[in-house]
Amino acid sequence: MYRVWINIFVIGCVCLPTGSHAQKIELMKFIPEQYDTYTVSEWMDYEGEALYDYINGGAELYLSYGLVGMTGCKYNGEGLPQITVEIYEMTSSLNAFGVYTQSRDKEEYDFGQGSQSFNDFILFWKDKYYVIITAQKATPESTKTIRQIASLIDNAIPKTGSKPDIVDALPEKDLVPGGYLYFHHYIWLNACLFIADYNIVNITDQTHAMLARYGNADSRYYLLVIDYPDTPSAETAFIRLRDKFAPESTDMRPVLQLEDQTWFSTWMQGKRLWAVFSGHSPEQIEYIYHSTNK
């Protein structure tokens, strides 16, 4: 079986696209041109402006995470649903992880460093790559094929990447499994939890921001964590956030109830800013506050 795959890989190498980005992503040589009754009908290689046309309006998400380019292919077979393979190369593993958190609903580890799988759809991240494999329709053959191609790509990526440090800092109690989003642009914060119509906490490419969901669906509350490049930047954001939501808060009284009857708190820890929104009880907020403010 191993020899068969070597032969298929060689065929795939010969038929690779020759664009500059395809040369950057050596993973393509591990995608077979033929797989069982499937054959590659189109190789894809997009950079720059061409990504806008391909992603059709969704390029801003990827570009906000430092997208370098996308390489992939489309498989077709007689009477079989089309399979599309997309390998997005980001500038860093942190950014690949960030795009992944935008897309997955739950955390699985079948492929790469985090994945989510359905019968007709697989996504995962590993190192600086974000991979999407889609079948036009779920059939026994297409489901088996997308899983085996995902495994090939996973094994072809030689290194693993790093997650942001703030992932490990999240308190675990009541945390929704896989319920956190990592980002560098405040628009993604407002898309999930609107707190201001401007960049109130100054989220930039130099910050590491995470929004985590806690509690049940009917009692959801949110933890925002941001690492800044220096303490003054964190302090500026802290003051702006505190003055907008709870100007009367103090070190002795950090958890306050807002006009909408939800509970809120924000605090600093060196270069790190914490804030909890939409708490349903002071105990929820106090647990996170005391878990992190040590």
mmCIF file of N, CA and C in Angstrom, residues 138-241:
data_model
loop_
_atom_site.group_PDB
_atom_site.id
_atom_site.type_symbol
_atom_site.label_atom_id
_atom_site.label_comp_id
_atom_site.label_asym_id
_atom_site.label_seq_id
_atom_site.Cartn_x
_atom_site.Cartn_y
_atom_site.Cartn_z
ATOM 1 N N ALA A 138 -22.734 14.473 0.704
ATOM 2 C CA ALA A 138 -22.192 13.384 1.520
ATOM 3 C C ALA A 138 -22.667 12.038 0.994
ATOM 4 N N THR A 139 -21.709 11.217 0.571
ATOM 5 C CA THR A 139 -21.974 9.827 0.205
ATOM 6 C C THR A 139 -20.926 8.983 0.928
ATOM 7 N N PRO A 140 -21.125 7.688 1.045
ATOM 8 C CA PRO A 140 -20.102 6.867 1.709
ATOM 9 C C PRO A 140 -18.715 7.052 1.099
ATOM 10 N N GLU A 141 -18.650 7.152 -0.237
ATOM 11 C CA GLU A 141 -17.342 7.282 -0.878
ATOM 12 C C GLU A 141 -16.737 8.667 -0.666
ATOM 13 N N SER A 142 -17.568 9.730 -0.788
ATOM 14 C CA SER A 142 -17.020 11.077 -0.618
ATOM 15 C C SER A 142 -16.613 11.328 0.826
ATOM 16 N N THR A 143 -17.368 10.799 1.775
ATOM 17 C CA THR A 143 -17.016 10.963 3.190
ATOM 18 C C THR A 143 -15.695 10.273 3.502
ATOM 19 N N LYS A 144 -15.518 9.065 2.986
ATOM 20 C CA LYS A 144 -14.258 8.351 3.203
ATOM 21 C C LYS A 144 -13.097 9.105 2.557
ATOM 22 N N THR A 145 -13.336 9.635 1.358
ATOM 23 C CA THR A 145 -12.266 10.305 0.624
ATOM 24 C C THR A 145 -11.820 11.588 1.308
ATOM 25 N N ILE A 146 -12.762 12.423 1.767
ATOM 26 C CA ILE A 146 -12.348 13.680 2.392
ATOM 27 C C ILE A 146 -11.591 13.427 3.688
ATOM 28 N N ARG A 147 -11.947 12.360 4.396
ATOM 29 C CA ARG A 147 -11.225 12.040 5.628
ATOM 30 C C ARG A 147 -9.809 11.562 5.322
ATOM 31 N N GLN A 148 -9.643 10.781 4.288
ATOM 32 C CA GLN A 148 -8.313 10.275 3.962
ATOM 33 C C GLN A 148 -7.424 11.372 3.374
ATOM 34 N N ILE A 149 -8.003 12.287 2.614
ATOM 35 C CA ILE A 149 -7.221 13.418 2.104
ATOM 36 C C ILE A 149 -6.824 14.336 3.260
ATOM 37 N N ALA A 150 -7.735 14.547 4.206
ATOM 38 C CA ALA A 150 -7.408 15.356 5.382
ATOM 39 C C ALA A 150 -6.247 14.745 6.151
ATOM 40 N N SER A 151 -6.251 13.437 6.267
ATOM 41 C CA SER A 151 -5.166 12.751 6.969
ATOM 42 C C SER A 151 -3.843 12.903 6.222
ATOM 43 N N LEU A 152 -3.883 12.840 4.885
ATOM 44 C CA LEU A 152 -2.672 13.022 4.085
ATOM 45 C C LEU A 152 -2.068 14.404 4.301
ATOM 46 N N ILE A 153 -2.920 15.423 4.274
ATOM 47 C CA ILE A 153 -2.434 16.790 4.443
ATOM 48 C C ILE A 153 -1.917 16.999 5.862
ATOM 49 N N ASP A 154 -2.630 16.480 6.836
ATOM 50 C CA ASP A 154 -2.202 16.575 8.238
ATOM 51 C C ASP A 154 -0.807 15.984 8.397
ATOM 52 N N ASN A 155 -0.595 14.785 7.872
ATOM 53 C CA ASN A 155 0.705 14.123 8.002
ATOM 54 C C ASN A 155 1.799 14.827 7.205
ATOM 55 N N ALA A 156 1.411 15.565 6.170
ATOM 56 C CA ALA A 156 2.399 16.239 5.335
ATOM 57 C C ALA A 156 2.926 17.524 5.969
ATOM 58 N N ILE A 157 2.212 18.059 6.954
ATOM 59 C CA ILE A 157 2.673 19.276 7.623
ATOM 60 C C ILE A 157 3.652 18.856 8.718
ATOM 61 N N PRO A 158 4.916 19.183 8.598
ATOM 62 C CA PRO A 158 5.924 18.610 9.499
ATOM 63 C C PRO A 158 5.950 19.202 10.895
ATOM 64 N N LYS A 159 5.440 20.426 11.050
ATOM 65 C CA LYS A 159 5.548 21.087 12.337
ATOM 66 C C LYS A 159 4.181 21.395 12.921
ATOM 67 N N THR A 160 4.169 21.689 14.202
ATOM 68 C CA THR A 160 2.967 22.203 14.843
ATOM 69 C C THR A 160 3.212 23.659 15.217
ATOM 70 N N GLY A 161 2.139 24.395 15.417
ATOM 71 C CA GLY A 161 2.247 25.803 15.764
ATOM 72 C C GLY A 161 1.834 26.062 17.198
ATOM 73 N N SER A 162 1.895 27.311 17.569
ATOM 74 C CA SER A 162 1.571 27.722 18.934
ATOM 75 C C SER A 162 0.208 28.392 18.985
ATOM 76 N N LYS A 163 -0.497 28.148 20.072
ATOM 77 C CA LYS A 163 -1.709 28.893 20.375
ATOM 78 C C LYS A 163 -1.334 30.133 21.192
ATOM 79 N N PRO A 164 -2.194 31.135 21.212
ATOM 80 C CA PRO A 164 -1.917 32.298 22.064
ATOM 81 C C PRO A 164 -1.874 31.881 23.540
ATOM 82 N N ASP A 165 -1.041 32.544 24.318
ATOM 83 C CA ASP A 165 -0.930 32.234 25.735
ATOM 84 C C ASP A 165 -2.254 32.387 26.476
ATOM 85 N N ILE A 166 -3.094 33.286 26.006
ATOM 86 C CA ILE A 166 -4.342 33.548 26.721
ATOM 87 C C ILE A 166 -5.310 32.370 26.681
ATOM 88 N N VAL A 167 -5.114 31.429 25.751
ATOM 89 C CA VAL A 167 -5.979 30.241 25.745
ATOM 90 C C VAL A 167 -5.845 29.483 27.050
ATOM 91 N N ASP A 168 -4.612 29.289 27.500
ATOM 92 C CA ASP A 168 -4.374 28.546 28.734
ATOM 93 C C ASP A 168 -4.770 29.340 29.972
ATOM 94 N N ALA A 169 -4.955 30.646 29.809
ATOM 95 C CA ALA A 169 -5.323 31.484 30.956
ATOM 96 C C ALA A 169 -6.826 31.515 31.194
ATOM 97 N N LEU A 170 -7.621 30.984 30.256
ATOM 98 C CA LEU A 170 -9.072 31.036 30.410
ATOM 99 C C LEU A 170 -9.534 30.131 31.557
ATOM 100 N N PRO A 171 -10.299 30.643 32.513
ATOM 101 C CA PRO A 171 -10.881 29.774 33.554
ATOM 102 C C PRO A 171 -11.766 28.710 32.919
ATOM 103 N N GLU A 172 -11.693 27.492 33.419
ATOM 104 C CA GLU A 172 -12.375 26.370 32.769
ATOM 105 C C GLU A 172 -13.830 26.204 33.186
ATOM 106 N N LYS A 173 -14.165 26.593 34.393
ATOM 107 C CA LYS A 173 -15.532 26.398 34.873
ATOM 108 C C LYS A 173 -16.522 27.176 34.013
ATOM 109 N N ASP A 174 -17.537 26.491 33.503
ATOM 110 C CA ASP A 174 -18.606 27.070 32.679
ATOM 111 C C ASP A 174 -18.158 27.475 31.282
ATOM 112 N N LEU A 175 -16.887 27.269 30.923
ATOM 113 C CA LEU A 175 -16.425 27.622 29.584
ATOM 114 C C LEU A 175 -17.073 26.694 28.557
ATOM 115 N N VAL A 176 -17.689 27.266 27.531
ATOM 116 C CA VAL A 176 -18.285 26.464 26.463
ATOM 117 C C VAL A 176 -17.162 25.749 25.719
ATOM 118 N N PRO A 177 -17.237 24.427 25.533
ATOM 119 C CA PRO A 177 -16.168 23.706 24.825
ATOM 120 C C PRO A 177 -15.923 24.287 23.435
ATOM 121 N N GLY A 178 -14.690 24.687 23.187
ATOM 122 C CA GLY A 178 -14.375 25.309 21.909
ATOM 123 C C GLY A 178 -15.033 26.668 21.718
ATOM 124 N N GLY A 179 -15.516 27.261 22.791
ATOM 125 C CA GLY A 179 -16.288 28.490 22.686
ATOM 126 C C GLY A 179 -15.475 29.752 22.839
ATOM 127 N N TYR A 180 -14.365 29.831 22.129
ATOM 128 C CA TYR A 180 -13.577 31.056 22.196
ATOM 129 C C TYR A 180 -13.076 31.436 20.810
ATOM 130 N N LEU A 181 -12.909 32.743 20.637
ATOM 131 C CA LEU A 181 -12.541 33.332 19.355
ATOM 132 C C LEU A 181 -11.293 34.185 19.544
ATOM 133 N N TYR A 182 -10.284 33.986 18.696
ATOM 134 C CA TYR A 182 -9.035 34.742 18.755
ATOM 135 C C TYR A 182 -8.964 35.666 17.549
ATOM 136 N N PHE A 183 -8.603 36.941 17.769
ATOM 137 C CA PHE A 183 -8.663 37.901 16.670
ATOM 138 C C PHE A 183 -7.732 39.090 16.920
ATOM 139 N N HIS A 184 -7.523 39.880 15.814
ATOM 140 C CA HIS A 184 -6.681 41.080 15.856
ATOM 141 C C HIS A 184 -7.439 42.335 15.447
ATOM 142 N N HIS A 185 -8.710 42.214 15.127
ATOM 143 C CA HIS A 185 -9.474 43.356 14.640
ATOM 144 C C HIS A 185 -10.764 43.472 15.442
ATOM 145 N N TYR A 186 -11.083 44.687 15.867
ATOM 146 C CA TYR A 186 -12.229 44.855 16.759
ATOM 147 C C TYR A 186 -13.560 44.523 16.092
ATOM 148 N N ILE A 187 -13.587 44.483 14.752
ATOM 149 C CA ILE A 187 -14.841 44.141 14.078
ATOM 150 C C ILE A 187 -15.307 42.736 14.454
ATOM 151 N N TRP A 188 -14.351 41.837 14.732
ATOM 152 C CA TRP A 188 -14.740 40.470 15.096
ATOM 153 C C TRP A 188 -15.265 40.416 16.520
ATOM 154 N N LEU A 189 -14.822 41.334 17.371
ATOM 155 C CA LEU A 189 -15.411 41.448 18.706
ATOM 156 C C LEU A 189 -16.856 41.901 18.600
ATOM 157 N N ASN A 190 -17.094 42.957 17.835
ATOM 158 C CA ASN A 190 -18.453 43.482 17.708
ATOM 159 C C ASN A 190 -19.384 42.522 16.984
ATOM 160 N N ALA A 191 -18.832 41.676 16.126
ATOM 161 C CA ALA A 191 -19.664 40.700 15.427
ATOM 162 C C ALA A 191 -20.250 39.675 16.396
ATOM 163 N N CYS A 192 -19.527 39.415 17.482
ATOM 164 C CA CYS A 192 -19.976 38.412 18.463
ATOM 165 C C CYS A 192 -20.582 39.055 19.715
ATOM 166 N N LEU A 193 -20.042 40.205 20.088
ATOM 167 C CA LEU A 193 -20.517 40.904 21.283
ATOM 168 C C LEU A 193 -20.300 42.392 21.064
ATOM 169 N N PHE A 194 -21.368 43.094 20.753
ATOM 170 C CA PHE A 194 -21.245 44.520 20.458
ATOM 171 C C PHE A 194 -21.094 45.295 21.758
ATOM 172 N N ILE A 195 -19.973 46.004 21.893
ATOM 173 C CA ILE A 195 -19.767 46.804 23.102
ATOM 174 C C ILE A 195 -19.579 48.283 22.787
ATOM 175 N N ALA A 196 -19.251 48.628 21.552
ATOM 176 C CA ALA A 196 -19.096 50.028 21.154
ATOM 177 C C ALA A 196 -19.010 50.090 19.638
ATOM 178 N N ASP A 197 -19.383 51.252 19.082
ATOM 179 C CA ASP A 197 -19.319 51.419 17.624
ATOM 180 C C ASP A 197 -17.972 51.955 17.173
ATOM 181 N N TYR A 198 -16.964 51.829 18.028
ATOM 182 C CA TYR A 198 -15.604 52.218 17.696
ATOM 183 C C TYR A 198 -14.658 51.275 18.431
ATOM 184 N N ASN A 199 -13.385 51.381 18.155
ATOM 185 C CA ASN A 199 -12.389 50.462 18.722
ATOM 186 C C ASN A 199 -12.025 50.905 20.144
ATOM 187 N N ILE A 200 -12.935 50.693 21.064
ATOM 188 C CA ILE A 200 -12.803 51.236 22.411
ATOM 189 C C ILE A 200 -11.594 50.678 23.164
ATOM 190 N N VAL A 201 -11.221 49.448 22.894
ATOM 191 C CA VAL A 201 -10.100 48.834 23.614
ATOM 192 C C VAL A 201 -8.841 48.745 22.748
ATOM 193 N N ASN A 202 -8.858 49.448 21.626
ATOM 194 C CA ASN A 202 -7.683 49.582 20.763
ATOM 195 C C ASN A 202 -7.063 48.228 20.405
ATOM 196 N N ILE A 203 -7.862 47.392 19.779
ATOM 197 C CA ILE A 203 -7.381 46.108 19.272
ATOM 198 C C ILE A 203 -6.680 46.352 17.936
ATOM 199 N N THR A 204 -5.435 45.894 17.819
ATOM 200 C CA THR A 204 -4.633 46.094 16.614
ATOM 201 C C THR A 204 -3.900 44.810 16.266
ATOM 202 N N ASP A 205 -3.069 44.885 15.223
ATOM 203 C CA ASP A 205 -2.236 43.738 14.854
ATOM 204 C C ASP A 205 -1.217 43.409 15.938
ATOM 205 N N GLN A 206 -0.971 44.354 16.838
ATOM 206 C CA GLN A 206 0.012 44.152 17.898
ATOM 207 C C GLN A 206 -0.593 43.586 19.178
ATOM 208 N N THR A 207 -1.903 43.390 19.181
ATOM 209 C CA THR A 207 -2.567 42.834 20.367
ATOM 210 C C THR A 207 -3.018 41.401 20.097
ATOM 211 N N HIS A 208 -3.253 40.685 21.166
ATOM 212 C CA HIS A 208 -3.790 39.329 21.085
ATOM 213 C C HIS A 208 -5.088 39.322 21.875
ATOM 214 N N ALA A 209 -6.207 39.252 21.151
ATOM 215 C CA ALA A 209 -7.516 39.366 21.792
ATOM 216 C C ALA A 209 -8.284 38.058 21.701
ATOM 217 N N MET A 210 -9.015 37.755 22.763
ATOM 218 C CA MET A 210 -9.837 36.556 22.781
ATOM 219 C C MET A 210 -11.157 36.842 23.473
ATOM 220 N N LEU A 211 -12.229 36.353 22.866
ATOM 221 C CA LEU A 211 -13.553 36.430 23.464
ATOM 222 C C LEU A 211 -14.025 35.008 23.718
ATOM 223 N N ALA A 212 -14.359 34.712 24.973
ATOM 224 C CA ALA A 212 -14.766 33.360 25.352
ATOM 225 C C ALA A 212 -16.201 33.370 25.856
ATOM 226 N N ARG A 213 -16.942 32.339 25.490
ATOM 227 C CA ARG A 213 -18.335 32.201 25.923
ATOM 228 C C ARG A 213 -18.408 31.292 27.149
ATOM 229 N N TYR A 214 -19.220 31.691 28.090
ATOM 230 C CA TYR A 214 -19.409 30.923 29.313
ATOM 231 C C TYR A 214 -20.900 30.710 29.564
ATOM 232 N N GLY A 215 -21.204 29.653 30.336
ATOM 233 C CA GLY A 215 -22.573 29.389 30.726
ATOM 234 C C GLY A 215 -23.368 28.641 29.678
ATOM 235 N N ASN A 216 -24.637 28.388 29.991
ATOM 236 C CA ASN A 216 -25.543 27.715 29.073
ATOM 237 C C ASN A 216 -26.084 28.699 28.050
ATOM 238 N N ALA A 217 -26.743 28.151 27.027
ATOM 239 C CA ALA A 217 -27.253 29.006 25.953
ATOM 240 C C ALA A 217 -28.250 30.029 26.471
ATOM 241 N N ASP A 218 -28.999 29.676 27.512
ATOM 242 C CA ASP A 218 -30.003 30.601 28.045
ATOM 243 C C ASP A 218 -29.459 31.494 29.154
ATOM 244 N N SER A 219 -28.182 31.351 29.487
ATOM 245 C CA SER A 219 -27.561 32.202 30.520
ATOM 246 C C SER A 219 -26.119 32.497 30.130
ATOM 247 N N ARG A 220 -25.925 32.934 28.892
ATOM 248 C CA ARG A 220 -24.595 33.149 28.353
ATOM 249 C C ARG A 220 -23.966 34.425 28.906
ATOM 250 N N TYR A 221 -22.684 34.327 29.236
ATOM 251 C CA TYR A 221 -21.909 35.511 29.557
ATOM 252 C C TYR A 221 -20.534 35.384 28.919
ATOM 253 N N TYR A 222 -19.780 36.493 28.846
ATOM 254 C CA TYR A 222 -18.603 36.562 27.990
ATOM 255 C C TYR A 222 -17.392 37.109 28.732
ATOM 256 N N LEU A 223 -16.255 36.525 28.419
ATOM 257 C CA LEU A 223 -14.986 36.998 28.956
ATOM 258 C C LEU A 223 -14.120 37.500 27.811
ATOM 259 N N LEU A 224 -13.714 38.756 27.898
ATOM 260 C CA LEU A 224 -12.801 39.354 26.923
ATOM 261 C C LEU A 224 -11.416 39.456 27.562
ATOM 262 N N VAL A 225 -10.406 38.931 26.849
ATOM 263 C CA VAL A 225 -9.030 38.995 27.329
ATOM 264 C C VAL A 225 -8.165 39.563 26.214
ATOM 265 N N ILE A 226 -7.351 40.564 26.540
ATOM 266 C CA ILE A 226 -6.482 41.178 25.534
ATOM 267 C C ILE A 226 -5.083 41.350 26.106
ATOM 268 N N ASP A 227 -4.098 40.845 25.384
ATOM 269 C CA ASP A 227 -2.694 41.078 25.719
ATOM 270 C C ASP A 227 -2.173 42.223 24.855
ATOM 271 N N TYR A 228 -1.609 43.241 25.512
ATOM 272 C CA TYR A 228 -1.081 44.416 24.821
ATOM 273 C C TYR A 228 0.442 44.363 24.778
ATOM 274 N N PRO A 229 1.043 45.115 23.865
ATOM 275 C CA PRO A 229 2.508 45.096 23.784
ATOM 276 C C PRO A 229 3.193 45.753 24.979
ATOM 277 N N ASP A 230 2.461 46.601 25.725
ATOM 278 C CA ASP A 230 3.059 47.243 26.889
ATOM 279 C C ASP A 230 1.961 47.612 27.886
ATOM 280 N N THR A 231 2.379 47.883 29.111
ATOM 281 C CA THR A 231 1.432 48.189 30.184
ATOM 282 C C THR A 231 0.652 49.487 29.947
ATOM 283 N N PRO A 232 1.288 50.579 29.491
ATOM 284 C CA PRO A 232 0.506 51.795 29.233
ATOM 285 C C PRO A 232 -0.642 51.585 28.254
ATOM 286 N N SER A 233 -0.430 50.767 27.235
ATOM 287 C CA SER A 233 -1.502 50.504 26.270
ATOM 288 C C SER A 233 -2.652 49.763 26.940
ATOM 289 N N ALA A 234 -2.331 48.807 27.785
ATOM 290 C CA ALA A 234 -3.359 48.075 28.519
ATOM 291 C C ALA A 234 -4.114 49.003 29.464
ATOM 292 N N GLU A 235 -3.388 49.886 30.115
ATOM 293 C CA GLU A 235 -4.014 50.802 31.073
ATOM 294 C C GLU A 235 -4.957 51.773 30.378
ATOM 295 N N THR A 236 -4.561 52.265 29.217
ATOM 296 C CA THR A 236 -5.430 53.165 28.452
ATOM 297 C C THR A 236 -6.743 52.484 28.083
ATOM 298 N N ALA A 237 -6.648 51.254 27.606
ATOM 299 C CA ALA A 237 -7.849 50.501 27.232
ATOM 300 C C ALA A 237 -8.708 50.216 28.458
ATOM 301 N N PHE A 238 -8.073 49.865 29.561
ATOM 302 C CA PHE A 238 -8.795 49.592 30.805
ATOM 303 C C PHE A 238 -9.594 50.810 31.260
ATOM 304 N N ILE A 239 -8.978 51.970 31.248
ATOM 305 C CA ILE A 239 -9.648 53.187 31.692
ATOM 306 C C ILE A 239 -10.835 53.520 30.792
ATOM 307 N N ARG A 240 -10.649 53.357 29.483
ATOM 308 C CA ARG A 240 -11.738 53.646 28.540
ATOM 309 C C ARG A 240 -12.916 52.696 28.762
ATOM 310 N N LEU A 241 -12.620 51.429 28.973
ATOM 311 C CA LEU A 241 -13.671 50.439 29.173
ATOM 312 C C LEU A 241 -14.383 50.665 30.508
#
